[in-house]
XYZ file of C-alpha atoms in Angstrom:
771
model
C -47.423 -103.987 -81.487
C -48.932 -101.250 -82.626
C -49.221 -98.414 -80.214
C -51.061 -94.923 -80.295
C -48.618 -92.462 -80.972
C -49.289 -88.904 -79.708
C -49.339 -85.913 -81.886
C -50.057 -82.089 -82.102
C -53.526 -82.848 -82.826
C -54.005 -85.254 -79.781
C -55.412 -82.922 -77.372
C -57.663 -81.218 -79.950
C -58.958 -84.719 -80.843
C -59.622 -85.456 -77.383
C -61.347 -82.047 -76.500
C -63.295 -83.066 -79.570
C -64.530 -86.323 -78.261
C -65.442 -84.496 -74.859
C -67.487 -82.312 -76.918
C -69.403 -84.522 -78.596
C -69.935 -86.833 -75.057
C -70.844 -83.633 -73.541
C -73.630 -82.818 -75.901
C -75.039 -86.142 -75.700
C -75.133 -86.047 -72.490
C -76.903 -82.993 -72.355
C -79.116 -84.453 -75.129
C -80.621 -86.952 -72.814
C -80.531 -85.074 -69.854
C -82.794 -82.767 -71.740
C -85.253 -85.703 -73.241
C -85.102 -87.153 -69.632
C -86.261 -83.577 -67.467
C -89.344 -83.356 -70.097
C -90.355 -86.936 -69.138
C -89.859 -86.401 -65.426
C -92.185 -83.614 -65.281
C -94.722 -85.018 -68.135
C -94.420 -88.400 -65.830
C -95.755 -86.067 -62.685
C -98.409 -84.536 -64.519
C -101.855 -85.975 -64.856
C -103.517 -87.613 -67.762
C -105.759 -84.733 -68.438
C -102.410 -82.628 -68.330
C -100.838 -84.782 -70.730
C -103.553 -84.960 -72.913
C -104.125 -80.956 -73.053
C -100.652 -80.603 -73.976
C -100.746 -83.335 -76.599
C -103.429 -81.123 -78.017
C -101.969 -77.782 -77.816
C -98.787 -79.444 -79.279
C -100.388 -80.310 -82.604
C -99.271 -76.983 -84.176
C -95.685 -76.408 -85.510
C -95.847 -72.686 -83.676
C -97.059 -73.949 -80.335
C -94.745 -77.352 -80.458
C -91.512 -74.914 -81.202
C -92.827 -72.261 -78.430
C -93.260 -75.275 -75.749
C -89.685 -76.741 -77.041
C -87.808 -73.239 -76.332
C -89.957 -72.782 -73.209
C -88.728 -76.176 -72.092
C -84.681 -75.567 -73.516
C -85.308 -71.954 -70.718
C -86.282 -73.908 -68.186
C -83.446 -76.843 -68.389
C -81.018 -74.031 -68.697
C -81.512 -73.275 -65.015
C -82.040 -76.648 -63.915
C -80.962 -79.374 -65.756
C -81.286 -82.665 -63.770
C -83.688 -81.890 -61.262
C -84.361 -85.771 -60.879
C -80.649 -86.291 -59.599
C -80.733 -82.796 -57.518
C -84.004 -84.675 -55.833
C -82.394 -87.434 -54.469
C -78.758 -85.597 -53.732
C -79.545 -84.591 -50.491
C -80.719 -88.124 -49.564
C -78.717 -89.384 -46.246
C -77.293 -93.128 -45.691
C -79.968 -94.487 -43.712
C -82.530 -93.010 -46.409
C -80.641 -95.098 -49.325
C -80.580 -98.221 -46.512
C -84.286 -97.901 -45.792
C -84.987 -98.027 -49.912
C -82.713 -99.553 -51.306
C -81.140 -102.171 -48.583
C -77.875 -102.269 -46.964
C -75.597 -103.083 -50.058
C -76.822 -99.918 -51.623
C -75.301 -98.005 -48.633
C -71.887 -99.528 -48.851
C -71.868 -99.187 -52.311
C -72.513 -95.472 -52.242
C -69.857 -95.259 -49.169
C -67.569 -97.112 -51.376
C -68.178 -94.503 -54.482
C -67.924 -91.353 -52.039
C -64.756 -92.887 -50.404
C -63.113 -92.711 -53.613
C -64.473 -89.646 -55.108
C -63.037 -87.832 -52.294
C -59.487 -89.606 -53.004
C -59.582 -88.561 -56.320
C -60.439 -85.425 -56.036
C -57.711 -85.062 -53.556
C -55.400 -86.906 -56.498
C -56.683 -84.510 -59.194
C -55.495 -81.230 -57.237
C -52.315 -83.482 -56.896
C -51.925 -84.316 -60.807
C -53.026 -80.742 -62.055
C -51.235 -78.208 -59.493
C -47.860 -80.437 -59.142
C -47.694 -83.277 -61.744
C -48.417 -81.620 -64.614
C -46.673 -78.900 -64.551
C -43.412 -80.560 -63.599
C -44.325 -82.916 -66.489
C -44.365 -80.035 -68.423
C -41.568 -77.515 -67.805
C -39.174 -80.331 -67.281
C -36.306 -80.759 -69.811
C -36.654 -83.675 -72.526
C -34.176 -85.993 -74.221
C -33.614 -84.956 -77.707
C -35.306 -87.997 -79.327
C -38.611 -87.636 -77.185
C -42.122 -86.578 -78.500
C -42.642 -82.744 -78.159
C -45.833 -82.370 -79.003
C -48.372 -80.961 -76.721
C -49.694 -83.838 -75.106
C -46.852 -85.582 -75.050
C -44.849 -82.735 -72.729
C -48.281 -83.269 -69.963
C -46.966 -87.173 -69.784
C -43.799 -87.787 -67.796
C -41.981 -90.094 -70.548
C -38.857 -88.702 -71.822
C -37.596 -86.946 -69.227
C -33.381 -86.146 -69.558
C -32.593 -86.789 -66.062
C -34.958 -89.348 -64.958
C -33.272 -90.081 -61.729
C -33.333 -86.189 -60.724
C -36.393 -85.803 -61.938
C -38.935 -87.957 -60.969
C -38.316 -87.745 -57.200
C -41.428 -85.908 -56.366
C -43.164 -88.820 -58.703
C -41.828 -91.487 -56.213
C -42.949 -89.537 -53.160
C -46.459 -89.210 -54.524
C -46.850 -92.643 -55.553
C -45.578 -93.378 -51.903
C -48.526 -91.314 -50.732
C -50.844 -92.779 -52.883
C -50.195 -96.368 -51.334
C -51.189 -94.432 -47.903
C -54.260 -93.141 -49.175
C -55.370 -96.235 -50.664
C -54.955 -98.035 -46.904
C -56.620 -95.772 -45.153
C -59.352 -95.757 -47.908
C -59.649 -99.614 -47.149
C -59.607 -99.878 -43.594
C -62.429 -97.161 -43.313
C -64.738 -98.811 -45.479
C -64.095 -102.017 -43.870
C -64.918 -100.392 -40.506
C -68.136 -98.730 -41.884
C -69.099 -102.256 -43.376
C -68.593 -103.955 -39.321
C -70.190 -101.024 -37.967
C -73.798 -101.432 -40.609
C -73.202 -104.756 -41.377
C -72.127 -106.600 -38.235
C -73.781 -103.968 -36.274
C -70.743 -103.081 -34.547
C -71.139 -99.694 -32.965
C -68.370 -98.178 -30.695
C -68.617 -101.072 -27.999
C -68.331 -104.401 -29.614
C -68.872 -106.238 -26.650
C -72.332 -104.982 -26.270
C -73.426 -106.197 -29.783
C -76.132 -109.362 -29.331
C -74.294 -111.425 -32.150
C -76.988 -113.087 -34.568
C -78.099 -116.820 -34.572
C -74.965 -118.348 -36.973
C -72.544 -116.676 -34.549
C -73.639 -120.159 -32.253
C -73.614 -122.486 -35.368
C -71.148 -124.467 -37.175
C -72.041 -126.163 -40.404
C -70.075 -129.633 -41.331
C -69.795 -130.791 -44.429
C -69.186 -134.126 -45.750
C -71.157 -136.617 -44.079
C -73.046 -139.665 -45.178
C -75.589 -138.795 -48.079
C -77.723 -142.465 -48.423
C -79.086 -143.344 -46.482
C -78.736 -139.693 -44.687
C -77.015 -139.253 -41.321
C -79.371 -139.030 -38.292
C -79.127 -136.870 -35.667
C -78.816 -139.526 -33.114
C -75.840 -140.902 -35.086
C -73.945 -137.208 -35.490
C -74.570 -137.360 -31.846
C -72.830 -140.939 -31.097
C -70.782 -140.244 -33.927
C -68.866 -136.648 -32.438
C -70.904 -134.374 -30.217
C -71.102 -136.310 -27.339
C -67.182 -137.263 -27.484
C -67.267 -133.094 -27.492
C -69.288 -132.381 -24.788
C -67.693 -134.982 -22.781
C -64.599 -133.079 -23.276
C -65.958 -129.925 -22.823
C -69.269 -129.821 -19.974
C -69.638 -125.750 -20.794
C -69.739 -126.659 -24.329
C -74.046 -127.636 -24.543
C -75.444 -128.208 -28.060
C -78.805 -125.992 -28.366
C -80.112 -127.932 -31.865
C -78.979 -130.307 -34.816
C -80.153 -129.673 -38.106
C -79.478 -132.238 -41.437
C -80.590 -130.484 -44.616
C -81.958 -133.420 -47.002
C -81.426 -133.099 -50.929
C -84.481 -131.652 -52.077
C -83.591 -130.355 -55.717
C -86.608 -131.346 -57.261
C -88.817 -129.855 -54.471
C -87.403 -126.733 -55.122
C -87.705 -126.805 -58.873
C -91.132 -128.128 -58.271
C -91.799 -124.970 -56.199
C -89.925 -121.992 -58.283
C -91.975 -123.569 -61.246
C -95.278 -123.212 -59.243
C -94.030 -119.224 -57.815
C -93.426 -118.609 -61.984
C -96.600 -120.134 -63.107
C -98.262 -117.905 -60.586
C -96.716 -114.889 -61.399
C -97.794 -115.477 -64.715
C -101.296 -116.027 -64.125
C -101.107 -112.652 -61.758
C -99.382 -110.624 -64.754
C -102.207 -112.352 -67.474
C -105.356 -111.545 -65.126
C -103.885 -107.980 -64.854
C -103.802 -107.407 -68.633
C -107.267 -108.981 -68.779
C -108.761 -106.450 -66.499
C -106.865 -103.631 -68.399
C -108.222 -104.620 -71.714
C -111.418 -106.301 -71.334
C -110.187 -109.871 -73.306
C -108.817 -112.726 -72.006
C -105.650 -112.900 -73.419
C -104.249 -116.005 -75.622
C -100.823 -117.821 -75.801
C -99.603 -120.153 -78.226
C -98.887 -123.917 -77.212
C -96.848 -126.969 -78.837
C -93.218 -127.921 -79.310
C -92.934 -124.894 -81.645
C -94.365 -122.220 -79.601
C -90.772 -120.518 -79.100
C -91.506 -119.801 -83.297
C -95.118 -118.414 -82.313
C -96.463 -122.193 -84.310
C -98.884 -123.970 -82.491
C -102.120 -123.920 -80.834
C -103.945 -120.954 -79.817
C -105.100 -121.300 -76.370
C -106.809 -119.158 -73.212
C -104.008 -117.919 -71.181
C -105.366 -117.995 -67.790
C -107.167 -121.486 -68.366
C -103.924 -122.877 -68.926
C -102.065 -121.607 -66.483
C -104.556 -122.639 -64.040
C -104.458 -126.060 -65.267
C -100.633 -125.895 -65.275
C -100.387 -124.711 -61.833
C -102.479 -127.607 -60.638
C -100.397 -130.054 -61.924
C -97.582 -128.663 -60.310
C -99.753 -128.494 -57.266
C -100.036 -132.272 -57.073
C -96.413 -133.139 -58.177
C -95.821 -131.061 -55.200
C -97.886 -133.172 -53.228
C -96.780 -135.974 -54.357
C -92.767 -135.111 -53.757
C -93.805 -133.925 -49.862
C -95.630 -137.748 -49.424
C -93.893 -138.888 -45.917
C -92.921 -142.205 -47.795
C -91.395 -140.211 -50.715
C -89.391 -138.346 -48.105
C -88.205 -141.505 -46.174
C -86.234 -142.206 -49.544
C -84.496 -139.086 -49.666
C -80.720 -138.869 -50.187
C -79.067 -136.551 -47.468
C -77.163 -133.161 -48.310
C -73.702 -134.765 -46.914
C -74.245 -131.036 -44.449
C -75.277 -130.955 -40.825
C -75.988 -127.291 -38.865
C -75.172 -128.129 -34.988
C -76.116 -124.855 -32.722
C -74.436 -124.151 -29.311
C -75.095 -122.731 -26.272
C -72.175 -120.602 -26.328
C -69.807 -118.484 -29.024
C -66.713 -119.509 -27.200
C -68.206 -123.475 -28.031
C -68.218 -123.215 -31.382
C -64.817 -121.668 -31.636
C -63.519 -124.433 -29.442
C -65.372 -126.661 -32.185
C -63.582 -124.925 -35.424
C -60.254 -125.152 -33.561
C -60.479 -129.423 -32.558
C -62.747 -130.697 -35.567
C -61.489 -128.425 -38.401
C -59.006 -130.924 -39.834
C -60.105 -134.697 -39.725
C -57.263 -136.691 -39.674
C -55.738 -134.145 -36.378
C -59.319 -134.603 -34.794
C -59.401 -138.477 -35.154
C -55.728 -138.880 -33.832
C -56.203 -136.841 -30.947
C -59.276 -139.450 -30.134
C -62.273 -136.840 -30.483
C -64.187 -139.168 -32.762
C -66.560 -142.058 -31.626
C -65.977 -145.455 -32.737
C -68.603 -145.264 -35.700
C -67.295 -142.054 -36.954
C -66.152 -143.834 -40.498
C -69.841 -144.815 -40.898
C -71.101 -141.483 -40.750
C -68.559 -139.701 -42.817
C -68.605 -140.156 -46.239
C -64.947 -139.395 -47.213
C -62.507 -137.789 -44.951
C -60.971 -135.456 -47.762
C -64.612 -133.947 -48.321
C -64.425 -133.307 -44.108
C -65.069 -129.778 -43.959
C -65.843 -127.637 -40.845
C -66.640 -123.888 -40.749
C -68.785 -121.063 -39.447
C -72.410 -121.133 -40.697
C -73.581 -118.743 -43.013
C -76.904 -117.063 -42.782
C -79.932 -119.063 -43.374
C -81.191 -117.004 -46.001
C -77.815 -116.637 -47.428
C -77.626 -120.402 -48.137
C -78.879 -122.064 -51.316
C -80.673 -125.225 -49.816
C -80.533 -126.990 -53.143
C -77.062 -127.203 -53.720
C -75.904 -128.293 -50.281
C -75.183 -131.592 -52.371
C -71.963 -130.214 -53.979
C -68.735 -130.256 -51.899
C -65.708 -127.979 -52.480
C -63.967 -130.026 -55.077
C -66.711 -130.298 -57.032
C -67.334 -126.384 -56.553
C -64.049 -125.709 -57.691
C -63.934 -128.177 -60.587
C -67.146 -125.785 -61.992
C -65.981 -122.777 -61.706
C -62.872 -123.297 -63.078
C -64.764 -124.277 -65.917
C -66.823 -122.132 -66.631
C -64.189 -119.586 -65.815
C -62.298 -121.090 -69.319
C -65.539 -121.061 -70.879
C -66.352 -117.275 -70.721
C -62.602 -116.357 -70.742
C -62.931 -118.480 -74.699
C -65.865 -116.149 -75.235
C -64.798 -112.431 -73.987
C -61.730 -113.023 -76.082
C -63.675 -113.839 -79.171
C -65.372 -111.503 -78.672
C -63.490 -108.437 -77.718
C -60.412 -109.194 -79.894
C -61.949 -107.980 -83.034
C -62.760 -104.952 -81.104
C -59.142 -104.302 -80.484
C -58.170 -104.483 -84.582
C -59.095 -100.786 -84.088
C -56.129 -100.481 -82.794
C -54.218 -101.673 -86.027
C -56.065 -98.813 -87.873
C -55.096 -96.168 -85.529
C -51.367 -97.548 -85.858
C -51.811 -97.259 -90.143
C -52.965 -93.500 -89.289
C -50.339 -92.612 -87.211
C -47.690 -94.490 -89.215
C -48.813 -92.181 -92.459
C -49.340 -88.987 -90.474
C -46.809 -88.447 -88.221
C -43.695 -87.519 -90.332
C -39.508 -87.694 -89.249
C -39.203 -86.554 -85.336
C -37.399 -83.290 -84.424
C -34.440 -84.815 -83.641
C -32.805 -88.360 -83.134
C -30.155 -89.631 -81.063
C -27.012 -91.389 -81.155
C -27.872 -95.108 -81.892
C -25.134 -96.237 -79.552
C -26.041 -93.813 -76.886
C -29.420 -95.267 -76.593
C -31.018 -95.946 -72.851
C -32.986 -99.156 -72.367
C -36.042 -96.601 -72.097
C -35.539 -95.005 -76.053
C -35.239 -98.248 -76.880
C -38.076 -99.820 -75.409
C -39.633 -96.904 -77.524
C -38.283 -97.313 -80.524
C -38.224 -100.713 -80.708
C -42.428 -100.658 -80.347
C -42.584 -98.337 -82.851
C -43.363 -95.411 -79.857
C -42.733 -91.521 -80.419
C -39.447 -91.009 -82.665
C -39.828 -94.663 -84.668
C -42.079 -93.777 -86.923
C -39.664 -91.660 -90.139
C -40.911 -90.771 -93.889
C -42.840 -87.313 -95.023
C -46.417 -86.703 -95.116
C -48.690 -88.639 -97.386
C -51.061 -86.904 -99.931
C -53.919 -88.921 -97.955
C -52.810 -87.340 -94.878
C -56.357 -86.010 -93.961
C -58.245 -89.302 -95.010
C -55.823 -91.284 -92.631
C -56.708 -88.542 -89.784
C -60.156 -88.961 -89.853
C -60.137 -92.901 -90.030
C -57.540 -92.132 -86.946
C -60.029 -90.510 -85.222
C -63.122 -92.403 -86.113
C -61.038 -95.770 -84.551
C -59.898 -94.045 -81.400
C -63.492 -93.020 -80.590
C -64.956 -96.832 -81.377
C -62.482 -98.344 -79.787
C -63.327 -97.467 -76.221
C -67.447 -97.265 -77.122
C -67.309 -100.661 -78.065
C -65.590 -101.676 -74.874
C -68.133 -99.769 -73.241
C -71.301 -101.712 -74.525
C -69.507 -104.892 -74.260
C -68.468 -104.670 -70.524
C -71.888 -102.405 -70.001
C -74.409 -105.203 -71.491
C -73.202 -108.414 -72.355
C -70.212 -109.121 -70.207
C -72.760 -108.893 -66.714
C -75.860 -110.831 -68.437
C -72.886 -114.026 -69.198
C -71.428 -113.891 -65.865
C -74.613 -113.963 -63.796
C -75.620 -116.684 -66.094
C -72.616 -118.411 -65.972
C -71.908 -118.354 -62.153
C -75.236 -120.269 -61.621
C -74.409 -123.287 -62.807
C -71.443 -123.403 -60.507
C -73.435 -124.842 -57.676
C -72.071 -121.978 -54.805
C -73.898 -123.625 -51.607
C -74.914 -119.562 -50.685
C -75.865 -116.789 -52.609
C -73.310 -114.130 -51.087
C -70.231 -116.534 -52.049
C -72.375 -116.876 -55.755
C -72.942 -112.893 -55.964
C -69.073 -112.185 -54.838
C -67.735 -115.118 -57.688
C -69.849 -112.814 -60.442
C -68.185 -109.819 -59.008
C -65.166 -111.220 -59.455
C -64.884 -112.704 -62.825
C -66.528 -109.534 -63.978
C -63.756 -107.401 -62.420
C -61.116 -109.803 -63.809
C -62.471 -109.945 -67.325
C -63.085 -106.018 -67.089
C -59.461 -105.214 -66.045
C -58.090 -107.095 -68.399
C -59.771 -105.795 -71.960
C -59.937 -102.235 -70.174
C -56.446 -101.661 -68.525
C -54.041 -104.434 -69.493
C -54.710 -105.091 -73.520
C -55.086 -101.142 -74.163
C -52.225 -100.079 -72.031
C -50.049 -102.389 -73.942
C -51.617 -101.742 -77.295
C -52.311 -105.103 -78.489
C -54.488 -106.464 -81.048
C -55.424 -109.103 -79.719
C -54.852 -111.861 -76.973
C -52.359 -113.765 -79.346
C -50.037 -110.639 -78.912
C -50.435 -111.047 -75.445
C -49.185 -114.147 -75.107
C -46.612 -113.889 -77.063
C -45.478 -110.755 -75.504
C -45.711 -112.212 -72.211
C -43.446 -115.561 -73.497
C -40.963 -112.882 -74.854
C -40.181 -110.178 -71.733
C -40.178 -110.487 -67.984
C -43.156 -109.704 -65.649
C -42.047 -106.238 -65.274
C -40.810 -105.301 -68.414
C -44.648 -105.921 -69.352
C -45.644 -103.947 -66.357
C -42.947 -100.819 -67.602
C -44.957 -100.952 -71.377
C -48.291 -100.656 -69.584
C -47.337 -97.485 -68.436
C -44.863 -96.271 -71.496
C -47.671 -97.247 -73.983
C -51.103 -96.368 -72.056
C -49.990 -92.627 -71.115
C -49.016 -92.521 -74.937
C -52.521 -91.686 -76.017
C -55.789 -90.639 -74.893
C -57.523 -93.877 -74.991
C -58.151 -94.282 -70.886
C -58.956 -90.780 -71.166
C -61.679 -91.210 -73.932
C -62.814 -94.478 -71.833
C -63.292 -92.632 -68.644
C -65.047 -89.751 -70.208
C -67.619 -92.322 -72.156
C -67.850 -94.364 -68.933
C -69.324 -91.016 -67.076
C -71.433 -88.865 -69.552
C -72.583 -91.894 -71.977
C -73.234 -94.426 -69.054
C -75.184 -91.444 -66.825
C -77.050 -90.145 -69.971
C -78.443 -94.060 -70.563
C -79.808 -94.040 -67.896
C -80.986 -91.234 -67.826
C -83.006 -91.829 -70.148
C -83.674 -95.555 -69.625
C -85.428 -94.393 -66.153
C -87.412 -91.687 -67.105
C -88.355 -93.051 -70.456
C -89.474 -96.844 -69.339
C -92.458 -95.777 -66.817
C -94.110 -93.562 -69.560
C -94.021 -96.643 -71.708
C -95.421 -98.878 -69.055
C -97.727 -96.599 -68.165
C -98.894 -95.828 -71.474
C -98.930 -99.939 -72.905
C -101.148 -100.771 -69.687
C -103.574 -97.798 -70.184
C -102.722 -96.133 -67.418
C -102.927 -99.187 -64.988
C -98.857 -99.481 -63.660
C -96.370 -97.126 -63.460
C -93.337 -98.939 -62.305
C -90.847 -100.571 -64.215
C -89.239 -103.345 -61.966
C -85.215 -103.163 -62.195
C -82.327 -104.274 -59.920
C -78.766 -102.879 -60.093
C -76.245 -104.891 -60.717
C -73.817 -104.135 -57.806
C -71.818 -107.075 -59.111
C -70.984 -104.578 -62.492
C -71.436 -101.319 -60.628
C -68.469 -102.290 -57.669
C -66.723 -103.757 -60.934
C -66.866 -100.689 -63.047
C -66.046 -98.451 -59.685
C -62.904 -100.981 -59.197
C -61.501 -101.182 -63.227
C -61.919 -97.053 -63.280
C -60.057 -96.455 -59.727
C -57.160 -98.587 -61.756
C -57.022 -96.313 -64.545
C -56.607 -93.277 -61.700
C -53.696 -95.396 -59.414
C -52.087 -96.930 -62.765
C -51.512 -93.209 -64.851
C -51.794 -90.387 -62.215
C -47.712 -89.624 -62.219
C -47.158 -89.972 -66.480
C -50.382 -88.990 -67.438
C -51.788 -86.895 -64.918
C -54.591 -85.710 -67.125
C -56.552 -88.793 -66.441
C -56.947 -88.484 -62.524
C -59.682 -85.461 -62.781
C -61.449 -87.345 -65.249
C -61.542 -90.186 -62.799
C -62.479 -88.252 -60.199
C -65.562 -86.559 -62.073
C -66.460 -90.024 -62.867
C -66.643 -90.908 -59.189
C -68.862 -87.818 -58.683
C -71.252 -88.410 -61.284
C -71.609 -91.777 -60.710
C -72.181 -91.062 -56.717
C -75.270 -89.010 -57.564
C -76.604 -90.815 -60.272
C -76.543 -94.069 -58.478
C -77.875 -92.380 -55.719
C -80.742 -91.394 -57.776
C -81.258 -95.210 -59.514
C -80.869 -96.469 -55.768
C -83.641 -94.461 -54.222
C -86.174 -94.127 -57.183
C -85.391 -97.477 -59.331
C -84.178 -100.290 -57.915
C -85.917 -103.506 -57.186
C -84.716 -104.817 -53.281
C -86.714 -108.011 -54.373
C -83.213 -110.154 -54.234
C -81.698 -108.471 -51.659
C -77.709 -110.105 -51.013
C -78.120 -111.617 -47.482
C -74.495 -110.671 -47.152
C -73.249 -107.708 -48.744
C -70.181 -107.724 -46.756
C -69.072 -110.271 -48.657
C -68.814 -108.408 -51.988
C -67.869 -105.238 -50.570
C -64.703 -107.148 -49.042
C -63.725 -108.651 -52.251
C -63.924 -104.910 -54.024
C -61.610 -103.940 -51.072
C -59.051 -106.855 -51.730
C -58.739 -106.524 -55.372
C -58.932 -102.694 -55.192
C -55.881 -102.984 -53.105
C -54.410 -105.611 -55.524
C -54.661 -103.290 -58.108
C -52.757 -101.028 -56.457
C -50.280 -102.813 -55.921
C -49.818 -103.890 -59.621
C -50.025 -99.994 -60.127
C -47.095 -99.534 -58.124
C -44.951 -102.047 -59.360
C -45.616 -100.808 -62.929
C -43.931 -97.480 -61.677
C -40.994 -99.018 -59.990
C -40.751 -101.215 -63.512
C -40.900 -98.191 -65.050
C -38.351 -96.158 -63.222
C -36.287 -99.284 -63.731
C -36.558 -99.048 -67.407
C -35.298 -95.660 -67.361
C -32.144 -96.555 -65.010
C -33.893 -95.045 -61.562
C -33.403 -98.210 -60.036
C -32.437 -96.273 -56.737
C -36.012 -94.356 -56.764
C -37.914 -97.853 -58.357
C -37.018 -99.065 -54.744
C -39.796 -97.352 -52.883
C -42.802 -98.032 -54.877
C -41.552 -102.146 -54.925
C -41.746 -101.724 -51.463
C -45.273 -100.119 -51.657
C -46.346 -103.265 -53.706
C -45.359 -105.767 -51.281
C -46.678 -104.389 -48.761
C -49.754 -104.209 -49.820
C -49.387 -107.845 -51.569
C -48.377 -108.671 -47.302
C -51.519 -107.672 -46.268
C -53.997 -109.091 -49.334
C -52.023 -112.751 -48.656
C -52.034 -112.729 -44.886
C -55.188 -113.925 -43.371
C -55.053 -111.944 -40.081
C -53.859 -109.040 -41.741
C -56.115 -109.108 -44.318
C -59.119 -109.567 -42.457
C -57.719 -106.523 -39.775
C -57.623 -104.164 -42.954
C -59.243 -105.273 -45.922
C -62.158 -107.879 -45.420
C -64.510 -109.160 -43.770
C -66.351 -112.589 -43.714
C -69.962 -113.475 -44.400
C -69.666 -115.609 -41.657
C -69.614 -114.829 -38.268
C -65.388 -115.451 -38.052
C -64.397 -116.007 -34.818
C -60.806 -114.897 -36.126
C -61.653 -111.213 -35.696
C -61.261 -108.515 -33.590
C -64.664 -107.762 -33.171
C -66.038 -111.079 -33.110
C -63.566 -112.053 -29.866
C -65.569 -109.231 -27.579
C -68.917 -111.441 -28.070
C -67.531 -114.773 -27.434
C -68.792 -115.231 -23.943
C -72.348 -114.206 -25.115
C -75.080 -116.769 -24.581
C -77.122 -117.745 -27.869
C -80.674 -116.985 -27.528
C -82.641 -119.804 -26.208
C -86.291 -119.573 -27.903
C -86.654 -118.066 -31.730
C -82.648 -118.072 -32.185
C -83.910 -117.225 -36.114
C -81.453 -119.816 -37.537
C -83.286 -122.464 -38.550
C -83.827 -124.656 -42.331
C -87.573 -124.674 -43.980
C -88.935 -128.144 -42.398
C -89.161 -130.029 -45.971
C -85.378 -130.155 -45.957
C -84.456 -130.938 -42.956
C -83.678 -134.846 -41.988
C -85.638 -137.047 -39.584
C -85.774 -140.540 -38.200
C -88.216 -142.324 -40.554
C -90.171 -143.569 -37.158
C -91.061 -139.406 -37.376
C -92.064 -138.465 -40.467
C -91.007 -135.024 -40.925
C -93.614 -132.223 -40.793
C -94.580 -131.611 -44.883
C -96.188 -128.057 -45.719
């Protein structure tokens, strides 16, 4: 198992990498500043400057003038939005942007505090504490907590700080949940004054008969009449029975796509004065086929699609349409929905209690498919996917995750072979250790290091290719985090978003939450787990988990992960190179669009991928929480990353983000992020505890083990999870804030919960109103 080995040159290499990233960052900021100022000038001013810049002397003079102004105000476009408040962010970019920035702000404050603790307390202790004779003595290793002579006595302060980190994280998660409840649910200081939304009075019933679809009268006779007879105050306000309209939705989406293309081609014709052409034919993707007028072709396509939509909306066709197996029932009071859920959540239990009518078996498709829950927002529902039941969705999610696992393993495994290059360089560069302890007196901790090829394990004289190997190692250490960043930044989010659309999720928020969870899980694995274990591929990971116990694997993550500067390198690249990319992207592409459209267009439609950005924030927080004690130098870089991300992402959200496809229930993704933050914290505490156990500091290890257990109890116990970490996208009656609104009456007119008329079922004698 190759592992990074620290050397006297590690800090020098790290400083060199930091300077290189900073230079690239400032170069990007300089170009972005010039583009930002140029974009605000008129076409006449731009042409005048272009005429002046035709000579070398004037170009050089203008460059130095811009450089002087750059040193005074390097990033005016970011500072312009830095003071914007949260209300402005929500108005411009939506509620999810507000919640995302609040999470970044909270993590920035937390890691700023932890950075002060790491630099003022942990780092001096690590550097000044006496080391074992076999421990590495280089400058980088002395900043870590590896190789203490008496761990049981010298790691007491580290253990106290570890427990404090747990308390801080719990407070951050609780604070974020309260913020989400305040703004996503409008729960201010007095929840009892809140008017619940329409979905607070609506339940969703799954597992009904599909063909022929269940009618409202049949549903009332089989379920609702018996419920109302037992509860006189539980009155039904309305019943909605969606149909399976997948074919209609496909046609409507195709029609909207064609209309958007037609609008673009008409705009292009107006700008250029020439009607655009398109290639048609079965080889059109290869630019082979007949060239036709684009506008006329799209108008014919739109007419054909419109005729197909009219055919699908014919009453005779609608009468033959199957149902979705789902019903939405709206009650007059919120407490009636709670009672209905309690009595009908389990089909067998409700049948045993006699809560169904005699004809219920003709209404329910299968008792195993029977699911009753609170309804989501109407705008959150993906109506075409209501035909999928829970078992089908689980199967599709598992299949998609397996495919993605194979794809990402194939992509990421070659990247980790760079670590073999690093190992070969280390094996050549590092000489005999300063002192070697008696093999018979080896501790468990020392034996791990020696058996894994860590400090003190490599012997031999320096090779004549010393500097060639050092250059090779430097390039490899520079390239590994960069390639991982590119995979996580570009490829993985695109593949995940494409894949989750095939999972059949019934709600937009559920699909977005699944995308976040998958991206975050893969990101934590290939950014934190694999590099921390110093593996060169997935095969080694499986071999390691078979050969060692779970706590040993966790301990090795801290041991090997703190033996190199990989994570500091990765954080610096995320902060500096990531910001540099967006500086260039958002200031250059509008100028390109302006040039390509001859001045007719200025903006580029772009949406911030919250699933990716939440995932990268959790991954960065995980690195900070895992290594704050054993690698304290990493914590200030994590704090700097969150500070840079907060202001850069606020600038992106206010100036470039399009809120066209807003998440109707962003609290779902934020809650998932907070739960994953708790899980990462629990694993960080467990890793620190196992690391202490490996050094025979069992008494100290007890405290982080307890901290990890408490966090996992909060995650696994639903009541604690809802009170501390998460808020459902649905109006769950178990939430404390919701209970205060249970006696509020539903609005009788304009309740806001409705489904499109084309997908609502009505008896054949009353054709549905079609549009």
